[in-house]
PDB file of N, CA and C in Angstrom:
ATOM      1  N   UNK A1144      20.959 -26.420 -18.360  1.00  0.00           N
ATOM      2  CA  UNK A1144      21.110 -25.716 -17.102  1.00  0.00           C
ATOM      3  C   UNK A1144      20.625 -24.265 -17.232  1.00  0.00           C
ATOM      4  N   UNK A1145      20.737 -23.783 -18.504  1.00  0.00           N
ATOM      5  CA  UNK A1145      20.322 -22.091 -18.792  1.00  0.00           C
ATOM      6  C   UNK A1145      19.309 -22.121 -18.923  1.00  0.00           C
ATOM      7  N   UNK A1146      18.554 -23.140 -19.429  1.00  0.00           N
ATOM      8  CA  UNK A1146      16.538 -23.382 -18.971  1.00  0.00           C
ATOM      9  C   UNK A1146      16.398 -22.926 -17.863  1.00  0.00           C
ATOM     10  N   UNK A1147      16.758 -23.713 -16.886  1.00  0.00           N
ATOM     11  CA  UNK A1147      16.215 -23.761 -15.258  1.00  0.00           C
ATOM     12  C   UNK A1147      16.416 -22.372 -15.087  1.00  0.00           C
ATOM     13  N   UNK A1148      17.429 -22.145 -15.014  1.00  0.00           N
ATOM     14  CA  UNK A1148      17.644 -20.866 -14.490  1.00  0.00           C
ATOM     15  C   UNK A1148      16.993 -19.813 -15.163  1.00  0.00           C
ATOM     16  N   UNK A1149      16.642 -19.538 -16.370  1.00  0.00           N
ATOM     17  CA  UNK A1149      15.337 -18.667 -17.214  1.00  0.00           C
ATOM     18  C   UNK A1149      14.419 -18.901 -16.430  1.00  0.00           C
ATOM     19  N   UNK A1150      13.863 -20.656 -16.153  1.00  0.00           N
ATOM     20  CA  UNK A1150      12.684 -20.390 -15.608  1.00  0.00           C
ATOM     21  C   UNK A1150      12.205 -20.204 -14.174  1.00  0.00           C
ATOM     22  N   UNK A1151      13.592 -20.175 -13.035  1.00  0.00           N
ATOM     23  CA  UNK A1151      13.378 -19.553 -11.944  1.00  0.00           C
ATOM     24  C   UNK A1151      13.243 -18.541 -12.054  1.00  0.00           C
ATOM     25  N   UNK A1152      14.047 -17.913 -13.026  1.00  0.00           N
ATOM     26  CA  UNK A1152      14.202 -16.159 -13.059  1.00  0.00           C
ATOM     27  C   UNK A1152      12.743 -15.941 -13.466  1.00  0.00           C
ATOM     28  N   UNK A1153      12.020 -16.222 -13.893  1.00  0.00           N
ATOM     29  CA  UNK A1153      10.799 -15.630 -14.649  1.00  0.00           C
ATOM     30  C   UNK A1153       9.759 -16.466 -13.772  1.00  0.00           C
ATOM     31  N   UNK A1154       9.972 -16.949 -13.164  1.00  0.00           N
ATOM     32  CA  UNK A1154       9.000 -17.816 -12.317  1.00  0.00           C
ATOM     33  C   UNK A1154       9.189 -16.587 -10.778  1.00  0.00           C
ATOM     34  N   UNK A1155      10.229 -16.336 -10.573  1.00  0.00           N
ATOM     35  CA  UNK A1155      10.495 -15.137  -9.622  1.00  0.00           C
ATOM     36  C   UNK A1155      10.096 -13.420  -9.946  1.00  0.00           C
ATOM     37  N   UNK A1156      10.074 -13.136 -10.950  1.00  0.00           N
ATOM     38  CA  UNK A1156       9.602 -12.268 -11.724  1.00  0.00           C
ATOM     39  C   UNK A1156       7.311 -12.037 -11.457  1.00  0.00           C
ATOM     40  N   UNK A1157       7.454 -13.291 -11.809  1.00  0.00           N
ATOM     41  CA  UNK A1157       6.092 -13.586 -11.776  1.00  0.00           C
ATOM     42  C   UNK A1157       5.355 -12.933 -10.378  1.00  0.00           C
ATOM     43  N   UNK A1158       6.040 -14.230  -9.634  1.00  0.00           N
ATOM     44  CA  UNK A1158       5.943 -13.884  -8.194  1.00  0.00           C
ATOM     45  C   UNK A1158       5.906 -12.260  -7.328  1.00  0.00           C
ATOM     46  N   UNK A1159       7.190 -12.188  -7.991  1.00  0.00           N
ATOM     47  CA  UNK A1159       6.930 -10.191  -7.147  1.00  0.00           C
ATOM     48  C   UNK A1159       5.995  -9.542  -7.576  1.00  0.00           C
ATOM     49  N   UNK A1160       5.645  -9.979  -8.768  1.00  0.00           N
ATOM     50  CA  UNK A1160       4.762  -8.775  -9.874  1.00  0.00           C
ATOM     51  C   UNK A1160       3.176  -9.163  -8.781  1.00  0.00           C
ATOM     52  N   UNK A1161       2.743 -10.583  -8.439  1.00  0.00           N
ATOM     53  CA  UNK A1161       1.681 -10.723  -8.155  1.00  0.00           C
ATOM     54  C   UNK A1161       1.268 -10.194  -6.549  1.00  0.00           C
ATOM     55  N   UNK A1162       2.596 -10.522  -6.107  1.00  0.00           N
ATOM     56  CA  UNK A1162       2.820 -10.406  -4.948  1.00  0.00           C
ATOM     57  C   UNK A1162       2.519  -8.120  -4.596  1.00  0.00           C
ATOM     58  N   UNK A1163       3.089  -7.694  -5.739  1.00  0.00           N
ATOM     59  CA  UNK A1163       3.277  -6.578  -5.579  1.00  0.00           C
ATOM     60  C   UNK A1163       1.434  -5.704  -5.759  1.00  0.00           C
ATOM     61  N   UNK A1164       0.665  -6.444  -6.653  1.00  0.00           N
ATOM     62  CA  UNK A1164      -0.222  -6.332  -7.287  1.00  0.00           C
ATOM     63  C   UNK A1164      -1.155  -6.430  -6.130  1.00  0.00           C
ATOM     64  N   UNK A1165      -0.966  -7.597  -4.761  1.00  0.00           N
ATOM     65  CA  UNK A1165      -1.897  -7.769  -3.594  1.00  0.00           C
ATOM     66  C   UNK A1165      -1.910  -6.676  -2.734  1.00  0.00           C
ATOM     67  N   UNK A1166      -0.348  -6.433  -2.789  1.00  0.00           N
ATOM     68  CA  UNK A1166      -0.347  -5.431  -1.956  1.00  0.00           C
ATOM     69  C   UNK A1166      -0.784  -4.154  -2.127  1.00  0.00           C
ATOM     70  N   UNK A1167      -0.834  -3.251  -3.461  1.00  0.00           N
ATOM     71  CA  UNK A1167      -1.605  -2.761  -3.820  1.00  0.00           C
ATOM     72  C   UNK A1167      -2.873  -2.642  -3.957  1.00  0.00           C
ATOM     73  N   UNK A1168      -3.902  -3.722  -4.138  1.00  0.00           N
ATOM     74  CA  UNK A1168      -5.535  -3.961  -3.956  1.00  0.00           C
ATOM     75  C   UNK A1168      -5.105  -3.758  -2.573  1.00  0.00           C
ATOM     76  N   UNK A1169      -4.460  -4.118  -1.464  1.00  0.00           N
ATOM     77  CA  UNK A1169      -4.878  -4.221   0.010  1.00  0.00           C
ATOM     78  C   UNK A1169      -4.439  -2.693   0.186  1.00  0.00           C
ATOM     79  N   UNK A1170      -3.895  -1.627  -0.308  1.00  0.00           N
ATOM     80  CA  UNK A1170      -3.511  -0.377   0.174  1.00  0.00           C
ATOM     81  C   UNK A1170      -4.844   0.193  -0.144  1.00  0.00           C
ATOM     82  N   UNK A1171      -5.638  -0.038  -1.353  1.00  0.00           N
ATOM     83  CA  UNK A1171      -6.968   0.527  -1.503  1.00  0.00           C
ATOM     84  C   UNK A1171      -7.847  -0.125  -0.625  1.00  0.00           C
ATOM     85  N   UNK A1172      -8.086  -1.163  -0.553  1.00  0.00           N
ATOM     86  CA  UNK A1172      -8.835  -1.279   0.482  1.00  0.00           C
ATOM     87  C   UNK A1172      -8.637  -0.891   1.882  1.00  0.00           C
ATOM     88  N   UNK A1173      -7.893  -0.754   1.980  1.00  0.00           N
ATOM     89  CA  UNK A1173      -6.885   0.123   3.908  1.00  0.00           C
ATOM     90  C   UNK A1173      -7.358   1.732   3.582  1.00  0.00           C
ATOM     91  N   UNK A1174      -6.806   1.911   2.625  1.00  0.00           N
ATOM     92  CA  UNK A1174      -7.330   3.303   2.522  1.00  0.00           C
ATOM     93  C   UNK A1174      -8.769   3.732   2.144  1.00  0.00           C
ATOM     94  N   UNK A1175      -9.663   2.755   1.795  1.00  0.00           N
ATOM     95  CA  UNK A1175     -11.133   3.050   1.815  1.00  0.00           C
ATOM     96  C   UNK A1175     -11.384   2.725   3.280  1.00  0.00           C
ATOM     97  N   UNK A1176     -10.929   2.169   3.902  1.00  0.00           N
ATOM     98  CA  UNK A1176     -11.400   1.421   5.469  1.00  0.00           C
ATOM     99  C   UNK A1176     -11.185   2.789   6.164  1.00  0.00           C
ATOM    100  N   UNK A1177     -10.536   3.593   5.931  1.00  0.00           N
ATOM    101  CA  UNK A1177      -9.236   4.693   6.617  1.00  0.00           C
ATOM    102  C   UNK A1177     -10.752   5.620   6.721  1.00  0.00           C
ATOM    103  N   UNK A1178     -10.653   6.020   5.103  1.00  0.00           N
ATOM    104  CA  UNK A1178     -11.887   6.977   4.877  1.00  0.00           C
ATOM    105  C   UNK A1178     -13.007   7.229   5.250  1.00  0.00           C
ATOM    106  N   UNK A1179     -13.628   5.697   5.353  1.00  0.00           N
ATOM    107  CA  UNK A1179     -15.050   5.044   5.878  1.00  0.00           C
ATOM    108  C   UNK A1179     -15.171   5.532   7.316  1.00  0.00           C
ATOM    109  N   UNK A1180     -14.137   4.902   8.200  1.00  0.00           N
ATOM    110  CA  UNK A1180     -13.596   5.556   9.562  1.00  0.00           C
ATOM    111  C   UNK A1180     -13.606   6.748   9.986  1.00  0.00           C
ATOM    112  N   UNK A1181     -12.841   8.024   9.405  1.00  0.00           N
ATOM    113  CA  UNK A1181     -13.195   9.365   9.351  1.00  0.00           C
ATOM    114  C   UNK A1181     -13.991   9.875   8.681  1.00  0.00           C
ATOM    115  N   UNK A1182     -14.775   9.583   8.263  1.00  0.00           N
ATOM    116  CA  UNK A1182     -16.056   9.985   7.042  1.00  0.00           C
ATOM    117  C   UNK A1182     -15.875  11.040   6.422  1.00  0.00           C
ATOM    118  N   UNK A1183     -14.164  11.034   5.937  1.00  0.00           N
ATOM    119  CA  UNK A1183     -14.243  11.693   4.839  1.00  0.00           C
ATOM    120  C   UNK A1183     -14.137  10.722   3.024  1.00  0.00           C
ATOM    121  N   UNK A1184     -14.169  11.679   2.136  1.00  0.00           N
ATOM    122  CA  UNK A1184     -14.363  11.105   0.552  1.00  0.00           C
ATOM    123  C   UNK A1184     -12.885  10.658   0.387  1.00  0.00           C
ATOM    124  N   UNK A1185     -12.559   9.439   0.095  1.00  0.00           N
ATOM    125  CA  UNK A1185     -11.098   8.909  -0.631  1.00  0.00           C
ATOM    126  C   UNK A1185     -10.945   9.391  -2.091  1.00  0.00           C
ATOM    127  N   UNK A1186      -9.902   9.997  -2.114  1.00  0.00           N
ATOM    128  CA  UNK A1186      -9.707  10.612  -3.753  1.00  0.00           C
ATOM    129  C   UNK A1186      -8.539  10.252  -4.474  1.00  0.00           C
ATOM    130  N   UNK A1187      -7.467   9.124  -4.235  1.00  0.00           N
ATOM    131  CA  UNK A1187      -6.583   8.513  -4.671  1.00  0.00           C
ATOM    132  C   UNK A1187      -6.031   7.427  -3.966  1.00  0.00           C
ATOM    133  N   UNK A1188      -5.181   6.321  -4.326  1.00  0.00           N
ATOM    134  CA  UNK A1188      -3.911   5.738  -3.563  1.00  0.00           C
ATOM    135  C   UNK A1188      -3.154   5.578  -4.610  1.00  0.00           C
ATOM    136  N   UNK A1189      -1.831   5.984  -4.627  1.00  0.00           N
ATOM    137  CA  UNK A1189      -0.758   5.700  -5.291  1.00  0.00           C
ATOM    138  C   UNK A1189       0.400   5.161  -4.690  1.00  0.00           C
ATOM    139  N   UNK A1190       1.276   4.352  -5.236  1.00  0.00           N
ATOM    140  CA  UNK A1190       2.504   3.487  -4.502  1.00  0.00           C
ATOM    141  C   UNK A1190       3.791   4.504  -4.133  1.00  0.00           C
ATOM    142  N   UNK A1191       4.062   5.107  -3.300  1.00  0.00           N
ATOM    143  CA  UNK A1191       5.101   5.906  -2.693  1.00  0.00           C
ATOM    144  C   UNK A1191       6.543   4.989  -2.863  1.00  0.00           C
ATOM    145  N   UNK A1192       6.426   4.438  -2.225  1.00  0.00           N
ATOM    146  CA  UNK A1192       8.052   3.238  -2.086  1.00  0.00           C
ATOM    147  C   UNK A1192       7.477   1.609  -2.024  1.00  0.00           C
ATOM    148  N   UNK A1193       8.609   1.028  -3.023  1.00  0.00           N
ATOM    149  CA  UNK A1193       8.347  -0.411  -2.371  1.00  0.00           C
ATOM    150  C   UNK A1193       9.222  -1.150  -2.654  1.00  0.00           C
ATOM    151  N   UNK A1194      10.178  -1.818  -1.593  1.00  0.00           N
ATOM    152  CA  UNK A1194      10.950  -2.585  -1.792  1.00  0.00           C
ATOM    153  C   UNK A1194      11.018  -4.219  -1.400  1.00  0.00           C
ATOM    154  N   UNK A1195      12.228  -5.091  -0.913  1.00  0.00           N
ATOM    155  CA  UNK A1195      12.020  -5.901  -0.792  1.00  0.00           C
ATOM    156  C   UNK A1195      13.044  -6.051   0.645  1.00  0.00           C
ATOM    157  N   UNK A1196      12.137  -6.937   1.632  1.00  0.00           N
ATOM    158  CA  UNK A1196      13.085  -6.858   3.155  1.00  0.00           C
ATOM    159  C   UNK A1196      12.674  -7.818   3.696  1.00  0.00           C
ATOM    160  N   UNK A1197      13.062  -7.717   5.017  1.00  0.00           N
ATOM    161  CA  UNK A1197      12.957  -9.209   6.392  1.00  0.00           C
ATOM    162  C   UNK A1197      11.525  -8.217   6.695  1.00  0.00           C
ATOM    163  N   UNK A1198      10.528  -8.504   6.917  1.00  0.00           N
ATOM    164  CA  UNK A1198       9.181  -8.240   7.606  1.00  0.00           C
ATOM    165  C   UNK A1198       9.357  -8.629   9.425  1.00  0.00           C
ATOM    166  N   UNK A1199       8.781  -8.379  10.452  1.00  0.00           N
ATOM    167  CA  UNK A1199       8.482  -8.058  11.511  1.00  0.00           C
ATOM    168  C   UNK A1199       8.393  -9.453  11.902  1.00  0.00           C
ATOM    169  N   UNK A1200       7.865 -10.125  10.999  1.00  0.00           N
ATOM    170  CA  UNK A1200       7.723 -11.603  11.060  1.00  0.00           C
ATOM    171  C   UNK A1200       8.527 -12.521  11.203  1.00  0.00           C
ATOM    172  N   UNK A1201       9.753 -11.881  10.550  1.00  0.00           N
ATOM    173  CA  UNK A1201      11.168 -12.268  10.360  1.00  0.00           C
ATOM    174  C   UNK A1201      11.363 -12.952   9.215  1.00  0.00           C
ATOM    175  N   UNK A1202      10.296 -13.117   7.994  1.00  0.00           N
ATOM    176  CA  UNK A1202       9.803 -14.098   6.746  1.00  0.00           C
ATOM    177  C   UNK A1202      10.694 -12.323   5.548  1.00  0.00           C
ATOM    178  N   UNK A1203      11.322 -13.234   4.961  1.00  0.00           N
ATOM    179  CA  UNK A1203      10.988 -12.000   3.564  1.00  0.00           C
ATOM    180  C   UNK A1203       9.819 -11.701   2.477  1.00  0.00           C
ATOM    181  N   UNK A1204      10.048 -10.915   2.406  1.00  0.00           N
ATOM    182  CA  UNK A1204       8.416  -9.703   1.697  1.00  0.00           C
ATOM    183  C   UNK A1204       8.517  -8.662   1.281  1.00  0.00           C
ATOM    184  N   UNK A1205       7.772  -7.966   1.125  1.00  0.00           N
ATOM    185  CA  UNK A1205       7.820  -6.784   0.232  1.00  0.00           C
ATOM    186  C   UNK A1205       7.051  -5.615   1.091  1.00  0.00           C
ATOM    187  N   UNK A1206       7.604  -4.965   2.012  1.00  0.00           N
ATOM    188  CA  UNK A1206       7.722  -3.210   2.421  1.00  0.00           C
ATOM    189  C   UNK A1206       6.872  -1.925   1.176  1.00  0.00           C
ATOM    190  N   UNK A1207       5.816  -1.571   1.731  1.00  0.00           N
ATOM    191  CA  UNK A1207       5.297  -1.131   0.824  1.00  0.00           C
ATOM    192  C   UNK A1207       5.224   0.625   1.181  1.00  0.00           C
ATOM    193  N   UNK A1208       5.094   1.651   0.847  1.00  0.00           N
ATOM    194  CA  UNK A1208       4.606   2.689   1.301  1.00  0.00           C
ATOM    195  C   UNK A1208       3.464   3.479   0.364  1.00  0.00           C
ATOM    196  N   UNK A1209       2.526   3.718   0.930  1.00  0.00           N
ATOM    197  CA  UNK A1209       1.376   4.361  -0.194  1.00  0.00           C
ATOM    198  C   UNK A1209       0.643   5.520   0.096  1.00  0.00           C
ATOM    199  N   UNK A1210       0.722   6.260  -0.641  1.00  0.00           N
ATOM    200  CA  UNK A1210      -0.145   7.934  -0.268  1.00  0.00           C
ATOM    201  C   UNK A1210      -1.398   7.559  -0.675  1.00  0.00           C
ATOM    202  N   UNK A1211      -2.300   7.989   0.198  1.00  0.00           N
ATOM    203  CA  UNK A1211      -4.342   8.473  -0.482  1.00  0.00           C
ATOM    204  C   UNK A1211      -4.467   9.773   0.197  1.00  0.00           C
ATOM    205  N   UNK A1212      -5.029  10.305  -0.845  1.00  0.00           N
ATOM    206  CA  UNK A1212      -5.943  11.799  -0.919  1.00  0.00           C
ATOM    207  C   UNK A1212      -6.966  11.281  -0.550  1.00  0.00           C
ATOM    208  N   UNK A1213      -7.398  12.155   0.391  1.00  0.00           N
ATOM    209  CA  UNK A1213      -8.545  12.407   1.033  1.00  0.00           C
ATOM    210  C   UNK A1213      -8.906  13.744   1.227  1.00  0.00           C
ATOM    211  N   UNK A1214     -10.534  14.302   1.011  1.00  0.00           N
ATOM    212  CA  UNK A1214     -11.122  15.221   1.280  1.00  0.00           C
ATOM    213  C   UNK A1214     -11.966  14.882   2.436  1.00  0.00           C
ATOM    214  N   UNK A1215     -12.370  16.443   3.343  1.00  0.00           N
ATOM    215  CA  UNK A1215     -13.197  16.033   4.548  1.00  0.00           C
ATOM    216  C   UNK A1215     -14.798  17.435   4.130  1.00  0.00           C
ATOM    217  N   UNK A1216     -13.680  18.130   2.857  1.00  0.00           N
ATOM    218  CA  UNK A1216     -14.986  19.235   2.949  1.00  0.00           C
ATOM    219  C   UNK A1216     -14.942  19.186   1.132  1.00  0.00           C
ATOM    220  N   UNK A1217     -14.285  18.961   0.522  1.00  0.00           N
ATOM    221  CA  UNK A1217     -14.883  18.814  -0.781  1.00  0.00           C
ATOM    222  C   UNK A1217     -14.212  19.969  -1.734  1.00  0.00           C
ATOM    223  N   UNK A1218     -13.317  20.418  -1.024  1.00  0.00           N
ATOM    224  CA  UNK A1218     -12.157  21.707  -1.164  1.00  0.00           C
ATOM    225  C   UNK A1218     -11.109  21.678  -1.398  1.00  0.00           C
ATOM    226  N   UNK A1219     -10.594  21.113   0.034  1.00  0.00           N
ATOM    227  CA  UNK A1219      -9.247  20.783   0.644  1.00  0.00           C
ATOM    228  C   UNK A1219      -9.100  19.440   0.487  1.00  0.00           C
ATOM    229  N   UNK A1220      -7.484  19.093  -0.154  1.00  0.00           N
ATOM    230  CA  UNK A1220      -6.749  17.846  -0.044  1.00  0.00           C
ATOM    231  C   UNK A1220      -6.135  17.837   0.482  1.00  0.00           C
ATOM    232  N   UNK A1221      -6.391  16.312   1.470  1.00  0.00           N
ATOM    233  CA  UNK A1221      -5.144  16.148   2.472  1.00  0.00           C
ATOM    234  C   UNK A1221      -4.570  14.632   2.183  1.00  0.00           C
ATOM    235  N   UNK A1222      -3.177  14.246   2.697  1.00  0.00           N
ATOM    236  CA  UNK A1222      -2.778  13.060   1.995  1.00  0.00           C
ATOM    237  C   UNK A1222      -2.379  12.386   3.403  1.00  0.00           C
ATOM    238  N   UNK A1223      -2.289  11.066   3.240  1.00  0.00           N
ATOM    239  CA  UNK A1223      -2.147   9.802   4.153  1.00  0.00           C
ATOM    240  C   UNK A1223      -0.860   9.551   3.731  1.00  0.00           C
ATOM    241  N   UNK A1224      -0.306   8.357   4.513  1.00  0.00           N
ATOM    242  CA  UNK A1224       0.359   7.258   4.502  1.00  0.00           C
ATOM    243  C   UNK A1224       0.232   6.064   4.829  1.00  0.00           C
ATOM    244  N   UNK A1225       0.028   5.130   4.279  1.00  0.00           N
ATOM    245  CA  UNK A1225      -0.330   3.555   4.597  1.00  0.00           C
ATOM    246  C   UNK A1225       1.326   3.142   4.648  1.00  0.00           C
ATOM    247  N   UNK A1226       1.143   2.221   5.207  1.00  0.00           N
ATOM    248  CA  UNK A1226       2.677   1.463   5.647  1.00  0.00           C
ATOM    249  C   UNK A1226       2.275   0.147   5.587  1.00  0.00           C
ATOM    250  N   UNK A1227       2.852  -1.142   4.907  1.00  0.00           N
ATOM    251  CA  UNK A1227       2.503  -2.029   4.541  1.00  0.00           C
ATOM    252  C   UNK A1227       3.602  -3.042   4.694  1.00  0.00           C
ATOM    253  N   UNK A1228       3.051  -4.223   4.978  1.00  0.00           N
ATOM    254  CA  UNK A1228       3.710  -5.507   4.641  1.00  0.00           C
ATOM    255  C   UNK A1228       3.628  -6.502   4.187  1.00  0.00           C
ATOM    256  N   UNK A1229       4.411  -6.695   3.080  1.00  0.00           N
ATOM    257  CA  UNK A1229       2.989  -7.504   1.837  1.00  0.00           C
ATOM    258  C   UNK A1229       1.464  -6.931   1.747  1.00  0.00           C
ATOM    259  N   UNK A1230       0.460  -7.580   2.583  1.00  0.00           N
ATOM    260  CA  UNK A1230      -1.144  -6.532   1.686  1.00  0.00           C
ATOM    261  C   UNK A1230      -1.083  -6.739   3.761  1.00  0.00           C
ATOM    262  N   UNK A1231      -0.642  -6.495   4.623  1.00  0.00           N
ATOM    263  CA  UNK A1231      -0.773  -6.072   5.947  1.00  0.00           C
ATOM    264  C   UNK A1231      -0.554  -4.765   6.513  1.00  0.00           C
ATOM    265  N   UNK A1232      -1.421  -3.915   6.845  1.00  0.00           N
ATOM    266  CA  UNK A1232      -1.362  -2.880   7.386  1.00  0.00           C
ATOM    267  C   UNK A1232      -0.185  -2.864   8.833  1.00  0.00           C
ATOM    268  N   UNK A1233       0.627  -1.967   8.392  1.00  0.00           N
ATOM    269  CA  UNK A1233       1.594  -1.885  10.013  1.00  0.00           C
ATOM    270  C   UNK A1233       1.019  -0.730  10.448  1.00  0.00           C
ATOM    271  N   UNK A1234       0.641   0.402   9.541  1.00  0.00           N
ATOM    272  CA  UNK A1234       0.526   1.761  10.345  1.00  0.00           C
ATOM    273  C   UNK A1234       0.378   3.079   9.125  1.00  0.00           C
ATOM    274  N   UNK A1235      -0.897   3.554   9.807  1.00  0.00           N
ATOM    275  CA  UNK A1235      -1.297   4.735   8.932  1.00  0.00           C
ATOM    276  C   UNK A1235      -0.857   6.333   9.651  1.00  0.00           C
ATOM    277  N   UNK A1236      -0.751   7.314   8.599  1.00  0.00           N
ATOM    278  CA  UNK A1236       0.043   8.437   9.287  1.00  0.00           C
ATOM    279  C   UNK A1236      -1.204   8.991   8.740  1.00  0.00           C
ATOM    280  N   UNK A1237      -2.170   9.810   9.238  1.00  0.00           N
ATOM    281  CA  UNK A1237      -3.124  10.596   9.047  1.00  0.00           C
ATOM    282  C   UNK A1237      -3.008  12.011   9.601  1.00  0.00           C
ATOM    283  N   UNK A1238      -2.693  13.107   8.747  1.00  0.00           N
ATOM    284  CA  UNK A1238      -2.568  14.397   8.732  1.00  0.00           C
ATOM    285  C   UNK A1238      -4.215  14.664   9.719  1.00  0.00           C
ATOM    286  N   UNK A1239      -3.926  15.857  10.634  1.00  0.00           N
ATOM    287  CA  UNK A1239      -4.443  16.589  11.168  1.00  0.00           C
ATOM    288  C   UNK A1239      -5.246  17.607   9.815  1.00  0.00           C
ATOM    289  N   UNK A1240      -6.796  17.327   9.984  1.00  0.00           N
ATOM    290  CA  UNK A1240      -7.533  17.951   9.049  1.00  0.00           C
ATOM    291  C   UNK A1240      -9.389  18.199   9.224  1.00  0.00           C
ATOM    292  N   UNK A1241      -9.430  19.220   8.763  1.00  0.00           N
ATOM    293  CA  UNK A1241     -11.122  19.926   9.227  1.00  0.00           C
ATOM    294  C   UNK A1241     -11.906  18.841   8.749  1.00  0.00           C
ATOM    295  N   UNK A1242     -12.796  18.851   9.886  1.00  0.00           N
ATOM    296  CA  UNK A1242     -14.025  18.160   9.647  1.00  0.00           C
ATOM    297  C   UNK A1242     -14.998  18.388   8.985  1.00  0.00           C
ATOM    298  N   UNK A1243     -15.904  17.713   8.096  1.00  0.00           N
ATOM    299  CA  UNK A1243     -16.934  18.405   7.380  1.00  0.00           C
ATOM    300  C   UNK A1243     -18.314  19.004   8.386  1.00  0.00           C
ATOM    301  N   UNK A1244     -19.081  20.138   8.804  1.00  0.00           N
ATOM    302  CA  UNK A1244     -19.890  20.674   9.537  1.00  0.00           C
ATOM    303  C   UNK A1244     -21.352  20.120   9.002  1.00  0.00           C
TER     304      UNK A1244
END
């Protein structure tokens, strides 16, 4: 009986890690899409918060939050927020910032 249960536990283990790993490739790609969009240069994404919740969907998943640096003049850094659900974009917070001339 202490098998099974090792190997749900680590079979669940597995799961978040991969699960956590998508959602991450999908915050870089959201945040290159972000960049591409305002034509400024992407200069990071890093994982802010991430936990585990009921999604919008009403399915459980994993709530993500992620900062990217972005430049618009090659000077100045300004930082984002991606908001995530599993590797699904809910909503980006984009700071007010100069355009390149």
């Amino acid at each position: 009986m202490a098998t099974l249960w090792l190997f749900i536990f680590v079979g669940a283990v597995i799961a978040l890690f991969w699960t956590s790993r998508q959602a991450a490739e999908a915050a870089k790609d959201h945040a290159q899409h972000q960049a591409d969009k305002l034509q400024v240069q992407l200069l990071s994404v890093a994982c802010q918060k991430r936990r585990l919740g009921i999604l919008k969907s009403g399915k459980p998943g994993i709530k993500s939050q992620f900062i990217f640096e972005f430049s618009s003049d090659g000077e100045t850094v300004y930082q984002g927020v991606l908001h995530l659900e599993n590797s699904r974009l809910m909503k980006a917070d984009i700071p007010p910032h100069r355009m390149a001339s």
